[in-house]
mmCIF file of C-alpha atoms and ligand atoms in Angstrom:
data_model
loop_
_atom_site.group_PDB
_atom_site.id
_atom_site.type_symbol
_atom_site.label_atom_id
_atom_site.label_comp_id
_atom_site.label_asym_id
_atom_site.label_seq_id
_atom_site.Cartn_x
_atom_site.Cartn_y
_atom_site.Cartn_z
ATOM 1 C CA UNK A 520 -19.006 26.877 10.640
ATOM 2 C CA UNK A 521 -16.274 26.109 12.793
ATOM 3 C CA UNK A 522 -12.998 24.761 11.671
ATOM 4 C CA UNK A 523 -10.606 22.620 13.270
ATOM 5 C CA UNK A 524 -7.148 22.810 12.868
ATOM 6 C CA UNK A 525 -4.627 20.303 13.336
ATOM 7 C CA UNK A 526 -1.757 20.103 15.551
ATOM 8 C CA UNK A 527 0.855 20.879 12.412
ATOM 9 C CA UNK A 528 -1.500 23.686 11.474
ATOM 10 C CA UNK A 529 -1.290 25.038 15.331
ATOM 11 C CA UNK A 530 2.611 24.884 15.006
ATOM 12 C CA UNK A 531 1.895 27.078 11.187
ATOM 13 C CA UNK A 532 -0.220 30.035 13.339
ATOM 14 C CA UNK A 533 2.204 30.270 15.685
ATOM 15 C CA UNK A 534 4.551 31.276 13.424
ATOM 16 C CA UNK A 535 2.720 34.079 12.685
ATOM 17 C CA UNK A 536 1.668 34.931 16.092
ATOM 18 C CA UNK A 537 5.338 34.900 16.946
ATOM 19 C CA UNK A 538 5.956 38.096 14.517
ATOM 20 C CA UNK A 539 3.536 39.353 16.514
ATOM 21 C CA UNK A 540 5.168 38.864 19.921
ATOM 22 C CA UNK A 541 8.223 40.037 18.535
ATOM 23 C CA UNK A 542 6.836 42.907 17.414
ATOM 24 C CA UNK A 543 5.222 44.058 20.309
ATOM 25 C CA UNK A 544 8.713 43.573 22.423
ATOM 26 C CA UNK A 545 10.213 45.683 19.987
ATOM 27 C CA UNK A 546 6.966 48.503 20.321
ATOM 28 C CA UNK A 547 7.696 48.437 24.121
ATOM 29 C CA UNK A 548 10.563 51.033 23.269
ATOM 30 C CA UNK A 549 9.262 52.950 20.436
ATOM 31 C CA UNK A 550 5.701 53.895 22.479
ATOM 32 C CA UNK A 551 7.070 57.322 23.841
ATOM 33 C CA UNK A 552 5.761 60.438 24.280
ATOM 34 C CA UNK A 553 6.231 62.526 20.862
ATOM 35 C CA UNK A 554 6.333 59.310 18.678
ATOM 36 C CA UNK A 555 3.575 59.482 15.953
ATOM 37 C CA UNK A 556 1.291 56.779 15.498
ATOM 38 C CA UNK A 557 2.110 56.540 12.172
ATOM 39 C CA UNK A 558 5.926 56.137 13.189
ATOM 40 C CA UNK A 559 4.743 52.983 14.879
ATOM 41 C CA UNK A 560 2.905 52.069 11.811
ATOM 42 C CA UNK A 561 5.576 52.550 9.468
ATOM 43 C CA UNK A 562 8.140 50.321 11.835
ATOM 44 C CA UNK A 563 5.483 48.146 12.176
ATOM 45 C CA UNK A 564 4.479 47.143 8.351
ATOM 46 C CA UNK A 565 8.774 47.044 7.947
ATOM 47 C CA UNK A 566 8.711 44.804 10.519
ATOM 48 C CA UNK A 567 6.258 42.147 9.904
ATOM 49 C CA UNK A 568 7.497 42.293 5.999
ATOM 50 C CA UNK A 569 11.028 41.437 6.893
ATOM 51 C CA UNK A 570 10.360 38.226 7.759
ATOM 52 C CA UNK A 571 9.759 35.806 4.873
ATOM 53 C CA UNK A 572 6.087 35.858 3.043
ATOM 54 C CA UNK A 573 4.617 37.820 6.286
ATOM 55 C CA UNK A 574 2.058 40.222 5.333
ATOM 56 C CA UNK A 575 0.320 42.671 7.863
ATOM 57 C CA UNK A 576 -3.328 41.076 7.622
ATOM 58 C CA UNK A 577 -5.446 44.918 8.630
ATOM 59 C CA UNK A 578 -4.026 47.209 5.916
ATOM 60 C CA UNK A 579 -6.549 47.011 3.184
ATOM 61 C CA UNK A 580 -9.080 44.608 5.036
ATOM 62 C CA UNK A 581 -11.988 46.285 4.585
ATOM 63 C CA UNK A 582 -10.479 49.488 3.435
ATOM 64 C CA UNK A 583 -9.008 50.115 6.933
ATOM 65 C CA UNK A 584 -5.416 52.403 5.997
ATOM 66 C CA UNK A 585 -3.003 50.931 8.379
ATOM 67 C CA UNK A 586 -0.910 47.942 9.526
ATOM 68 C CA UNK A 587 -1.877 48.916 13.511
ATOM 69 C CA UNK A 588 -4.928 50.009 14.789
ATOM 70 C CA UNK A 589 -3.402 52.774 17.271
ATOM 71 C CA UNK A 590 -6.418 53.742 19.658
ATOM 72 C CA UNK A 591 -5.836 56.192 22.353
ATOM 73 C CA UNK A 592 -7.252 56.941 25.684
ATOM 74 C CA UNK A 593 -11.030 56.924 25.211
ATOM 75 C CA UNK A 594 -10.805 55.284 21.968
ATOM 76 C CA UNK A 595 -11.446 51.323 22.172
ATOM 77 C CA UNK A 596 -10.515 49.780 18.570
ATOM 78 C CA UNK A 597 -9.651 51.194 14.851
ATOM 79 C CA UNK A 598 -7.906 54.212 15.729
ATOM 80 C CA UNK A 599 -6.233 55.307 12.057
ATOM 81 C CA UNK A 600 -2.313 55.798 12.244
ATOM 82 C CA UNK A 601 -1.633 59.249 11.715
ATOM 83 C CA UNK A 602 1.343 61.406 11.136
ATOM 84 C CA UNK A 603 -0.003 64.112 13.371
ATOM 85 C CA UNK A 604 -1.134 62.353 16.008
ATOM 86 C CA UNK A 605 1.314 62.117 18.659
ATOM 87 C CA UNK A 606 1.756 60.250 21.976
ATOM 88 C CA UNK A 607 1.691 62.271 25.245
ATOM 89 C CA UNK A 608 3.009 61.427 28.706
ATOM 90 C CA UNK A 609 0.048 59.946 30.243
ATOM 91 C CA UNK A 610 -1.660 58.098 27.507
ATOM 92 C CA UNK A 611 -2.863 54.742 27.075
ATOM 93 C CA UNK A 612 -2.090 53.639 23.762
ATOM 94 C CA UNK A 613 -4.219 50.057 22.630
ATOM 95 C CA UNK A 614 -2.583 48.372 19.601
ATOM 96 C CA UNK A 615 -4.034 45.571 17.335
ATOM 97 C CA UNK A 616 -2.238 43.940 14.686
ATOM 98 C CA UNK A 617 -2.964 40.705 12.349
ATOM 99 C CA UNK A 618 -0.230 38.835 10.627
ATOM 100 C CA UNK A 619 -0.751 36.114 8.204
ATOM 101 C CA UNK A 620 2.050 33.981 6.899
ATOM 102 C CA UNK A 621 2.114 30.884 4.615
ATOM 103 C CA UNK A 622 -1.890 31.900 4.849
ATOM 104 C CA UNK A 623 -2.577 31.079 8.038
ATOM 105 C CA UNK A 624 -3.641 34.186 10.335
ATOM 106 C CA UNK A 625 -2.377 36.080 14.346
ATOM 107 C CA UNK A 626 -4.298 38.236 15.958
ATOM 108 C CA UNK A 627 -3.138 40.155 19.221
ATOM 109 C CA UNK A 628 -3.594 43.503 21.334
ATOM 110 C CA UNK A 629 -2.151 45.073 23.548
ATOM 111 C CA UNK A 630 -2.522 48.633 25.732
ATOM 112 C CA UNK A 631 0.502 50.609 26.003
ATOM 113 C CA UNK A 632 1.608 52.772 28.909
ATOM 114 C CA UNK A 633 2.863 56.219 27.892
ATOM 115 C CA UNK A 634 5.462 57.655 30.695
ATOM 116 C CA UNK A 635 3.558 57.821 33.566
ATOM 117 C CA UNK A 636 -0.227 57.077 33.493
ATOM 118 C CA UNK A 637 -2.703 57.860 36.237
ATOM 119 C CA UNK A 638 -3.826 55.457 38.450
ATOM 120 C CA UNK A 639 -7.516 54.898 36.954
ATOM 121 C CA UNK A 640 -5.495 54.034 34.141
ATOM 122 C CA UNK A 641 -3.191 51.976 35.578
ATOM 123 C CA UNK A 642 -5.837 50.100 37.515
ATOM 124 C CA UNK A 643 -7.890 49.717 33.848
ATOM 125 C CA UNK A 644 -4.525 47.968 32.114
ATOM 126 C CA UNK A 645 -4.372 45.758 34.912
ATOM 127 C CA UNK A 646 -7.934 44.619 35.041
ATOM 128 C CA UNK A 647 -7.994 44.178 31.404
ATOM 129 C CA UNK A 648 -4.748 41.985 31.075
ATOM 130 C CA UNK A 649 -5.996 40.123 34.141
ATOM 131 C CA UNK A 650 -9.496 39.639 32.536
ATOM 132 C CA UNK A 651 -7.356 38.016 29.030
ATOM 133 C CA UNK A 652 -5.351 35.646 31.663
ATOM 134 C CA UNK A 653 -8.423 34.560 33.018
ATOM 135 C CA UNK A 654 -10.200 34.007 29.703
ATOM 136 C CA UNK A 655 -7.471 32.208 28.257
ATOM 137 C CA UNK A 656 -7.424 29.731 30.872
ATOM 138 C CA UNK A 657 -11.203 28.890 30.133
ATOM 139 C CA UNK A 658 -10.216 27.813 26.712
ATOM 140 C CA UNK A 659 -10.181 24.295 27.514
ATOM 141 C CA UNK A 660 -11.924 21.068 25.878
ATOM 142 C CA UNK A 661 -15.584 20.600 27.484
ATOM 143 C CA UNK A 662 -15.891 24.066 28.216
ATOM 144 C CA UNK A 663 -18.342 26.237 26.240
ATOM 145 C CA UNK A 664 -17.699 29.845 24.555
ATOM 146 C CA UNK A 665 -19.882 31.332 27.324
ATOM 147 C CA UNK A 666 -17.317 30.497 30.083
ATOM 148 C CA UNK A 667 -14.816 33.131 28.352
ATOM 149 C CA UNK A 668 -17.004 35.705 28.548
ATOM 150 C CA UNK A 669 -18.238 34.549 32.257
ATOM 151 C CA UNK A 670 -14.245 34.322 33.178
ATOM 152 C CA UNK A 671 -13.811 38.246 31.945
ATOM 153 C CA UNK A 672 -16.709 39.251 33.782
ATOM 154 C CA UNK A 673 -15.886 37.729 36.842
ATOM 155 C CA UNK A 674 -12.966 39.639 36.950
ATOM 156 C CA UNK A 675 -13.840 43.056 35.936
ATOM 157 C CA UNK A 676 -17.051 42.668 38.675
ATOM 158 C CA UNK A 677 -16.527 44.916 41.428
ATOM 159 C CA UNK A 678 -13.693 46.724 40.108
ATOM 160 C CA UNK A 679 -16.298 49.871 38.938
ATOM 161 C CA UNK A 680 -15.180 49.369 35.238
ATOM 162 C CA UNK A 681 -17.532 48.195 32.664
ATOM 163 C CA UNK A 682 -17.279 45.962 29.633
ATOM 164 C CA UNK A 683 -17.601 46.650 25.619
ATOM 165 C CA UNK A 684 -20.853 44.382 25.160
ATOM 166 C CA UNK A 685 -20.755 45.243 21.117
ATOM 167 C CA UNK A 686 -17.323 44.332 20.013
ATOM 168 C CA UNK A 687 -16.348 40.720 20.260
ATOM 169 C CA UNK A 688 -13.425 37.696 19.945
ATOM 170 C CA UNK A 689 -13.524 36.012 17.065
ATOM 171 C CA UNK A 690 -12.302 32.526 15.328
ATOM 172 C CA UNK A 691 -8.887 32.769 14.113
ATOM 173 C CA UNK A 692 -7.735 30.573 10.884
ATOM 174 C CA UNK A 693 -7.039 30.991 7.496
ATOM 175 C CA UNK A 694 -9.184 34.179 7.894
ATOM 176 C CA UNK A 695 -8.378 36.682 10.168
ATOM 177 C CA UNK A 696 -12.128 36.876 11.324
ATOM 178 C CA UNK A 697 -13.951 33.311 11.382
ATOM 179 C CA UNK A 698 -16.544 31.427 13.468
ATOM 180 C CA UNK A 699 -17.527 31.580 16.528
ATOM 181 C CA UNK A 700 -18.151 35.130 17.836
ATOM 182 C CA UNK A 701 -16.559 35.389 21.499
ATOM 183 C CA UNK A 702 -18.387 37.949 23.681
ATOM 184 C CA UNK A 703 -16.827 39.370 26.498
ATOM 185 C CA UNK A 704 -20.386 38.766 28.629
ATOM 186 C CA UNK A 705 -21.508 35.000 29.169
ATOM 187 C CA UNK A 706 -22.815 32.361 31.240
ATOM 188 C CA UNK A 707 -21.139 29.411 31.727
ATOM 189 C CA UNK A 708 -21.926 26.237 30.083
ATOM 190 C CA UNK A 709 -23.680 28.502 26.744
ATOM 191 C CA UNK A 710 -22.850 29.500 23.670
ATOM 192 C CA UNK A 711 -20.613 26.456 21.491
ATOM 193 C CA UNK A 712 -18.992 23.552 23.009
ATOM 194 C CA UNK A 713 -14.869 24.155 23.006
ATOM 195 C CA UNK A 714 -13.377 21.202 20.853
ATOM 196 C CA UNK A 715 -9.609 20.686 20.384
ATOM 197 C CA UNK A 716 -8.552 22.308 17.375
ATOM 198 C CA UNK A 717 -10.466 25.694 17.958
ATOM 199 C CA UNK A 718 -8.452 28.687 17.825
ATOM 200 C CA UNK A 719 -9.907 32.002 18.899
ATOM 201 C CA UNK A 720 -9.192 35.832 18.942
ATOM 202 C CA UNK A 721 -10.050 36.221 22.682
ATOM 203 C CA UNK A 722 -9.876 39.863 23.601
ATOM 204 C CA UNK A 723 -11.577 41.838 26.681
ATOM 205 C CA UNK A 724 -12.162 45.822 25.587
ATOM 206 C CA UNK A 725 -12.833 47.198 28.952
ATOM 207 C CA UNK A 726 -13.655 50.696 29.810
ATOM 208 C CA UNK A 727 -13.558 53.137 32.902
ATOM 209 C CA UNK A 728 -17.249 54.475 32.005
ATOM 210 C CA UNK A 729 -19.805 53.384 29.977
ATOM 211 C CA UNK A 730 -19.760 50.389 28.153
ATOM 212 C CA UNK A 731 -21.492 52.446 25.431
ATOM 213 C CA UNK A 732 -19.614 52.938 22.152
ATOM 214 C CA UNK A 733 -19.684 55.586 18.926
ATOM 215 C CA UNK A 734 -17.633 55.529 16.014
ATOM 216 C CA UNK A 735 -16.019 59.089 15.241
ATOM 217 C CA UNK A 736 -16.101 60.873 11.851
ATOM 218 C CA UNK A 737 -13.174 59.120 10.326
ATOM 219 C CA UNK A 738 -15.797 56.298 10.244
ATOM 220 C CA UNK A 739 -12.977 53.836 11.840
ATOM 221 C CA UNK A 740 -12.598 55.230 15.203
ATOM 222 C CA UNK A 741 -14.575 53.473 17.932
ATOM 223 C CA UNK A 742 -14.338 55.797 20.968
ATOM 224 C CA UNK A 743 -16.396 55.399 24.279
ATOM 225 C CA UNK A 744 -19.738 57.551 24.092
ATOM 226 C CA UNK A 745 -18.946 59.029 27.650
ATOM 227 C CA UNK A 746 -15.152 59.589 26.557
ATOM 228 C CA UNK A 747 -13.736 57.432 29.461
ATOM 229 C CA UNK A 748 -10.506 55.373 28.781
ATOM 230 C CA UNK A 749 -10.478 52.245 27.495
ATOM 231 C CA UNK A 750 -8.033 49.601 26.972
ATOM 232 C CA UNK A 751 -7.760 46.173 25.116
ATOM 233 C CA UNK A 752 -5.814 43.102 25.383
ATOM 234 C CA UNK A 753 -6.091 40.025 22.737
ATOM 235 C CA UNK A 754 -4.315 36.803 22.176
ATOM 236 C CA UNK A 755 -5.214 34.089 19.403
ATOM 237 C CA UNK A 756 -5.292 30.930 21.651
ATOM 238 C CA UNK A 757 -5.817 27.121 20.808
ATOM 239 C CA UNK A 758 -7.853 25.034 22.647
ATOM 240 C CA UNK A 759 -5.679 21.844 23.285
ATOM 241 C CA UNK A 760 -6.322 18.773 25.046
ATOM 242 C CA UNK A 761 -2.891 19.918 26.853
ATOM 243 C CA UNK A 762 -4.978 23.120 27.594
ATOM 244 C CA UNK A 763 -5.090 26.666 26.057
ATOM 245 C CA UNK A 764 -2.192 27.381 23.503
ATOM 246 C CA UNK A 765 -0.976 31.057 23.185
ATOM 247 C CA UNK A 766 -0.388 31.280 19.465
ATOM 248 C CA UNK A 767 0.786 35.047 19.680
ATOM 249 C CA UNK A 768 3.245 34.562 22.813
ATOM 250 C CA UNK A 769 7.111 35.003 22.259
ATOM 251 C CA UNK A 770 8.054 31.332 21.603
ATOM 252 C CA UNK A 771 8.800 29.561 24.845
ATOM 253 C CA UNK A 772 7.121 31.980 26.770
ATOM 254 C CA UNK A 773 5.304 30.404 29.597
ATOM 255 C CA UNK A 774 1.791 31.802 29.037
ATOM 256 C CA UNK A 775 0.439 33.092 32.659
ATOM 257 C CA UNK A 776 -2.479 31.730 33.272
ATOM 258 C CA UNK A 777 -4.313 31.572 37.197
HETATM 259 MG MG1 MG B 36 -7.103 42.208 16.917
HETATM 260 MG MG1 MG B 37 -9.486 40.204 16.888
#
């Protein structure tokens, strides 16, 4: 089922999407070469508990260890923080985080440029935030799940790349997972009708290979079969009748949409 929420309910999620934003601005400088990715995790867990009743929403969900998901290079989602896994000039670093506060759930991602990345990558981290801006502004009354996924595709068309087809967006409420499923993939006019009040986790996984995914021995780690880089951008956005709300943009950020 999929639940509505109100307009004061909207104003309650962006509070906790706005941990989020901060928190990635304050990432920007700790994603370095040498850094750990369970330095980031550590910082990150301090920092989402120092604000008032926040509580990172991944560590324990499921059994999954960590407050990020840190997924590097060919890995696409779940990567484990580790203390011996360190950043190197050149990587692509994908984040995820969830925050809930005063119970109501964020949900963002967001890939990471270590020092200086080569241009396939460079070219990947641009198609994929381009793909989210483009999604995001299909979130709109009338339309239907289908033209989110139709919006990322157009975009990624042409540019050689392919998308994840088995990992999807998600509802975004009280629970950090509800309904509707948002594929990446979609034809326009399918798949639910967009009503005001819906909030969704929309976020394009794209990859320089094959679309194909496996999940490594840790039993988390969701890598690319071929071992070609992939990134990942997600917002939690409400559809308004004013149009699509960022919930996990830095407060009074103007949200770029095309
Ligand atoms: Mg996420
Ligand atoms: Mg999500």
């Amino acid at each position: 089922m999929i639940e509505l929420k109100s307009t004061p309910e909207l104003d309650q999620m962006a509070k906790s999407g706005a941990i989020i934003a901060a928190l990635f601005t304050e990432l920007e400088s700790r994603v370095e070469p040498g850094v750990s990715t369970l330095d980031l995790d550590t910082f990150a867990e301090t920092f989402i508990r120092s604000h008032d009743g926040a509580v990172p929403i991944f560590k324990g969900l499921y059994g999954f260890p960590g407050t990020l998901c840190t997924s590097i290079n060919e890995e696409v989602v779940h990567g484990i923080p580790s203390a011996t896994r360190r950043l190197a000039d050149g990587d692509i670093i994908s984040i995820d985080v969830g925050v809930k506060l005063d119970g109501w759930c964020g949900d963002s991602a967001r890939t990471f440029e270590v020092g200086d990345i080569g241009e396939d990558a460079r070219r990947l981290v641009e198609v994929t935030r381009r793909s989210l801006d483009r999604a995001i502004a299909a979130a709109v009354p009338g339309n239907h799940v289908g033209d989110i996924g139709h919006a990322v595709e157009s975009v990624v068309e042409g540019t050689g790349f392919n998308i994840i087809r088995d990992l999807v967006g998600h509802g975004v409420g009280r629970q950090v997972h509800e309904d509707p499923q948002v594929p990446n993939l979609g034809r326009p006019g399918e798949g639910p009708l967009l009503r005001e009040g819906m909030v969704l986790a929309i976020e394009p996984m794209i990859a320089v290979g094959t679309w194909r995914i496996r999940t490594l021995s840790d039993r988390w780690t969701m890598s690319t079969s071929d071992d070609s880089l992939s990134a990942h951008c997600e917002h939690t956005v409400a559809v308004t009748a004013e149009g699509p709300r960022i919930l996990t943009a830095s407060e009074g950020a103007v949200p770029s949409i095309p």
